[in-house]
Short mmCIF file of C-alpha atoms in Angstrom, two decimals:
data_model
loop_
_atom_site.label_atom_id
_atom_site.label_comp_id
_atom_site.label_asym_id
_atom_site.label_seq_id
_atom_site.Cartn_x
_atom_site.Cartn_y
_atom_site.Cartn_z
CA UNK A 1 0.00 0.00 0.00
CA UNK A 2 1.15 3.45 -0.69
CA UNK A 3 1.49 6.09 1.99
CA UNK A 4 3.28 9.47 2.38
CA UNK A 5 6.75 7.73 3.57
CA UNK A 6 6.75 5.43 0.00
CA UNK A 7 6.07 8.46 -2.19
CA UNK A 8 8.64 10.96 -0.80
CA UNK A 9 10.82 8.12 -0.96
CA UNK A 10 10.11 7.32 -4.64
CA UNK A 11 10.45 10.99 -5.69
CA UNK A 12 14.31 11.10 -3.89
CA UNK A 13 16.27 10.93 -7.04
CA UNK A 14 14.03 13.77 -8.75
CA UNK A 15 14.34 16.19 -5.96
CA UNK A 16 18.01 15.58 -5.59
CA UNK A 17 18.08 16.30 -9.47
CA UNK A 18 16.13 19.71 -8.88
CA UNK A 19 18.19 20.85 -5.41
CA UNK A 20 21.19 20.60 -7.94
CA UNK A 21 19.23 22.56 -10.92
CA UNK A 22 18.46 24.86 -8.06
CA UNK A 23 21.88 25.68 -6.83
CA UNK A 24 24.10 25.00 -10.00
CA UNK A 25 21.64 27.68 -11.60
CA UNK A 26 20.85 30.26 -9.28
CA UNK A 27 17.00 28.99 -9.53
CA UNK A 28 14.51 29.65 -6.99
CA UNK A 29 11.12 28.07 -6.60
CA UNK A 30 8.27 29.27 -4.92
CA UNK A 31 4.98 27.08 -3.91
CA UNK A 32 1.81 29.77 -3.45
CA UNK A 33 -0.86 27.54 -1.03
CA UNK A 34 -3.17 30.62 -1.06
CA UNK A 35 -5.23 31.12 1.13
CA UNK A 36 -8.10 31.30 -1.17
CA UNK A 37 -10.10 35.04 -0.89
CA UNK A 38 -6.75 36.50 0.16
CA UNK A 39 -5.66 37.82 -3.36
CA UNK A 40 -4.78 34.44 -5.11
CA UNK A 41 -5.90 35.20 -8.58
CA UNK A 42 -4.61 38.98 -8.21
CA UNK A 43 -1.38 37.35 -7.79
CA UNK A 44 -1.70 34.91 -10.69
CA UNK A 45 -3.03 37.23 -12.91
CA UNK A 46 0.09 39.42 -12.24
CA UNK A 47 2.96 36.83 -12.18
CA UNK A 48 1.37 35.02 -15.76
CA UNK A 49 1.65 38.24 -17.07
CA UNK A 50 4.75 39.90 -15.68
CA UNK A 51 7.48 41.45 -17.67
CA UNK A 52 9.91 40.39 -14.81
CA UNK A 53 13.01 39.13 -16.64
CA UNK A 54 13.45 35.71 -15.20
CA UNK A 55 10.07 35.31 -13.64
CA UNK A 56 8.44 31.78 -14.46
CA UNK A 57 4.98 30.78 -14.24
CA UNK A 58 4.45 27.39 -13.85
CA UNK A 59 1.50 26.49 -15.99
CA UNK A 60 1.08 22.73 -15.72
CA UNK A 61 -0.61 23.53 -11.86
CA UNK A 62 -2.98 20.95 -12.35
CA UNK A 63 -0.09 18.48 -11.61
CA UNK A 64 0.65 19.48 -8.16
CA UNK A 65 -3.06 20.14 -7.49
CA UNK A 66 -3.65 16.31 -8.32
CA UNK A 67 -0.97 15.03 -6.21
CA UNK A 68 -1.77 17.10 -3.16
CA UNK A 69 -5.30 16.68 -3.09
CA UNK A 70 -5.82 13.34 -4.65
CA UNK A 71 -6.84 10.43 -2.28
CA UNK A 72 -3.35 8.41 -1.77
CA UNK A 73 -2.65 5.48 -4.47
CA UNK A 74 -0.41 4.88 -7.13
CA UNK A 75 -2.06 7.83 -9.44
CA UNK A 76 -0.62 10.25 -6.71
CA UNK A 77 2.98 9.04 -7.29
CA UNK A 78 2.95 9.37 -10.69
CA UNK A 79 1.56 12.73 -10.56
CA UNK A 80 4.35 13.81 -8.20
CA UNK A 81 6.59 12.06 -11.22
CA UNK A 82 5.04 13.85 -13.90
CA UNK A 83 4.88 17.31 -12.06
CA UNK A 84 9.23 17.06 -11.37
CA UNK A 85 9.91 15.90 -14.33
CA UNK A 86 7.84 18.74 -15.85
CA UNK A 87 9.63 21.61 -13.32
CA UNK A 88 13.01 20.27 -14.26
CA UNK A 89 12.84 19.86 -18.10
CA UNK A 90 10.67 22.95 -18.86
CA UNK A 91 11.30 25.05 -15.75
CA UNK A 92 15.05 24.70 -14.72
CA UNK A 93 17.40 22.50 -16.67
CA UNK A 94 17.75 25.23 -19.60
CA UNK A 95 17.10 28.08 -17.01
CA UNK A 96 19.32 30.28 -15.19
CA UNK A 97 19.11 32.69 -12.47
CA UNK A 98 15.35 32.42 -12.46
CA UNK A 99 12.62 32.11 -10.38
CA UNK A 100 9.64 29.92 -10.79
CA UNK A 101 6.53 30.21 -9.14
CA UNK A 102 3.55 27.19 -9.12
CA UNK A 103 0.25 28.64 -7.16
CA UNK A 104 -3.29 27.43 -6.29
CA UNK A 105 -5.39 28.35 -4.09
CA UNK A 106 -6.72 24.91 -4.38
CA UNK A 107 -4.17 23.37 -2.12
CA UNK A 108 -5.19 24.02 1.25
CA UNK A 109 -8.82 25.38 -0.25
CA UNK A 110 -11.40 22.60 0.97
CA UNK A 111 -9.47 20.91 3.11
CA UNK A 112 -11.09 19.00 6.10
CA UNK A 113 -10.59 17.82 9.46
CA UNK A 114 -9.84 14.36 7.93
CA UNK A 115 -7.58 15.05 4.76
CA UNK A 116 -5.77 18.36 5.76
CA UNK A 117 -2.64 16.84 7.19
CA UNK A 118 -2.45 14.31 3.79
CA UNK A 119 -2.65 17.74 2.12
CA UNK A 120 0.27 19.51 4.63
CA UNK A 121 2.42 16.38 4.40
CA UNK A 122 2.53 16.15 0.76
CA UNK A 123 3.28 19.46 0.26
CA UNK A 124 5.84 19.23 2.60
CA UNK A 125 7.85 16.61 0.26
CA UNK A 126 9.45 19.91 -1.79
CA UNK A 127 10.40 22.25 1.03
CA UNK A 128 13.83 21.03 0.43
CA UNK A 129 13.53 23.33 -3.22
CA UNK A 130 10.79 25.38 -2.54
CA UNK A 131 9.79 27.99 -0.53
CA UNK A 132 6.08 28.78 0.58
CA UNK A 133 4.18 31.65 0.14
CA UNK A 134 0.90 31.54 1.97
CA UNK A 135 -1.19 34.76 2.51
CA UNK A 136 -4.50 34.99 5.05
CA UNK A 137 -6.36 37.35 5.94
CA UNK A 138 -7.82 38.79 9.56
CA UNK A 139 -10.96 36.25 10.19
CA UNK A 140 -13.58 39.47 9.67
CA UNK A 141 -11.88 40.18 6.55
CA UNK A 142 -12.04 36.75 5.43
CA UNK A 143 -15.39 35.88 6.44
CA UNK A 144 -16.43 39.19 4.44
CA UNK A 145 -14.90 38.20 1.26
CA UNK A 146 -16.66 35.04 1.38
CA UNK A 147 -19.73 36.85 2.27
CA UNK A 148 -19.43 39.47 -0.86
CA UNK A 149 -18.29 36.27 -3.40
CA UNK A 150 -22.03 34.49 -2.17
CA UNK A 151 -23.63 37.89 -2.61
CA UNK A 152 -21.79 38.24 -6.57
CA UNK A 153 -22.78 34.86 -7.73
CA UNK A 154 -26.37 35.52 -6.57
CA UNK A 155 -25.79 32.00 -3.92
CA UNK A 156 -27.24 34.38 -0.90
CA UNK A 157 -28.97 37.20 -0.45
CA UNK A 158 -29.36 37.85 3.54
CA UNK A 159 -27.55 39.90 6.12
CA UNK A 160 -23.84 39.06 7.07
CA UNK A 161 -25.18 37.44 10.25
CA UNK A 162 -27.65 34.98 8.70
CA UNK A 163 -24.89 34.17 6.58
CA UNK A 164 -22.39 33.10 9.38
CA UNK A 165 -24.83 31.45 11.28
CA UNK A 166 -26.19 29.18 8.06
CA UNK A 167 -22.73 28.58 6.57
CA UNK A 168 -20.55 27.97 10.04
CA UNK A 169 -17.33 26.84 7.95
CA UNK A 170 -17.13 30.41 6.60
CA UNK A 171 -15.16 31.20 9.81
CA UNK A 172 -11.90 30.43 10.05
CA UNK A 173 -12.03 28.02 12.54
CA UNK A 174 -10.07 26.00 15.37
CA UNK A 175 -9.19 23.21 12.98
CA UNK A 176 -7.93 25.53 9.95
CA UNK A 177 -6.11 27.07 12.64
CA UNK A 178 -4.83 23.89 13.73
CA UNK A 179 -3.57 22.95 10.06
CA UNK A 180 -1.76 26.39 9.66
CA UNK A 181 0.43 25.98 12.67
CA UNK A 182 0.66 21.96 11.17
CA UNK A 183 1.77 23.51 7.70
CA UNK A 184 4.24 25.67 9.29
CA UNK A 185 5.72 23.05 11.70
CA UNK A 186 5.99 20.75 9.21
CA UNK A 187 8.73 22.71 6.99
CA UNK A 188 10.83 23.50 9.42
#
């Protein structure tokens, strides 16, 4: 059976191969986890369409989406395959002095009680090449942007109240707080 342990183990030699890309090159990778409603596709919009010299968006996100939130079988490991191979050939074997930056909101978006620290640990397999860029905002804040995205899709129309006490998960709760300090004390 396949588990976390088996899959960082298989995907050894390919981050070995990138940690050497990395420092023979002078490339930098950066992993954006969101937080969704905290500027995500601000961001994306602005680093797929940047005029940074050197600045690399990593289109094939789909990949790392599938591995992280995936249920864990033999699919997973080849998408963790498929998405190294990908960043070293097209990202940093012929690249120099660049940085490249994969982002979804997706990653920790949706995650539960039961599957957050699947999601957490698997993302945790490249923090020996990557470095993490997560953004949140104050709870209020939060809660208010996804109040106003209900409102703009026409999925509610009630008072902020009603809409806290009908849709509970809206609040950033104990266990997403529990998974942030989980995220950052696993990548240390």
């Amino acid at each position: 059976m396949i588990n976390n342990s088996i899959i960082k183990k298989s995907l050894k030699s390919h981050i070995d191969q990138i940690l050497n890309l990395t420092f023979n090159n002078n490339n930098k990778v950066f992993i954006h986890v969101g937080l969704h409603k905290c500027a995500s596709t601000s961001l994306q919009f602005y680093w797929k369409s940047s005029k940074i010299k050197n600045l690399i968006y990593f289109k094939e996100v789909y990949l790392i989406e599938k591995f992280v939130t995936s249920p864990i079988n033999e699919k997973t490991l080849q998408n963790g395959i498929s998405l190294l191979k990908i960043l070293i050939d097209n990202y940093l074997a012929k690249k120099k002095n660049s940085i490249v930056i994969i982002s979804s909101e997706f990653l920790l978006k949706s995650a539960t009680k039961k599957n957050y620290h699947q999601r957490v640990d698997l993302l945790s397999i490249f923090s020996s090449f990557a470095q993490y860029i997560l953004i949140r905002k104050n709870e209020e804040d939060y809660v208010k942007s996804i109040y106003w995205q209900f409102l703009k899709t026409g999925r509610y129309v009630n008072s902020v109240e009603n809409f806290l006490n009908e849709n509970p998960d809206a609040k950033i709760d104990v266990y997403f707080k529990k998974m942030m300090n989980y995220f950052a004390n696993s990548l240390e």
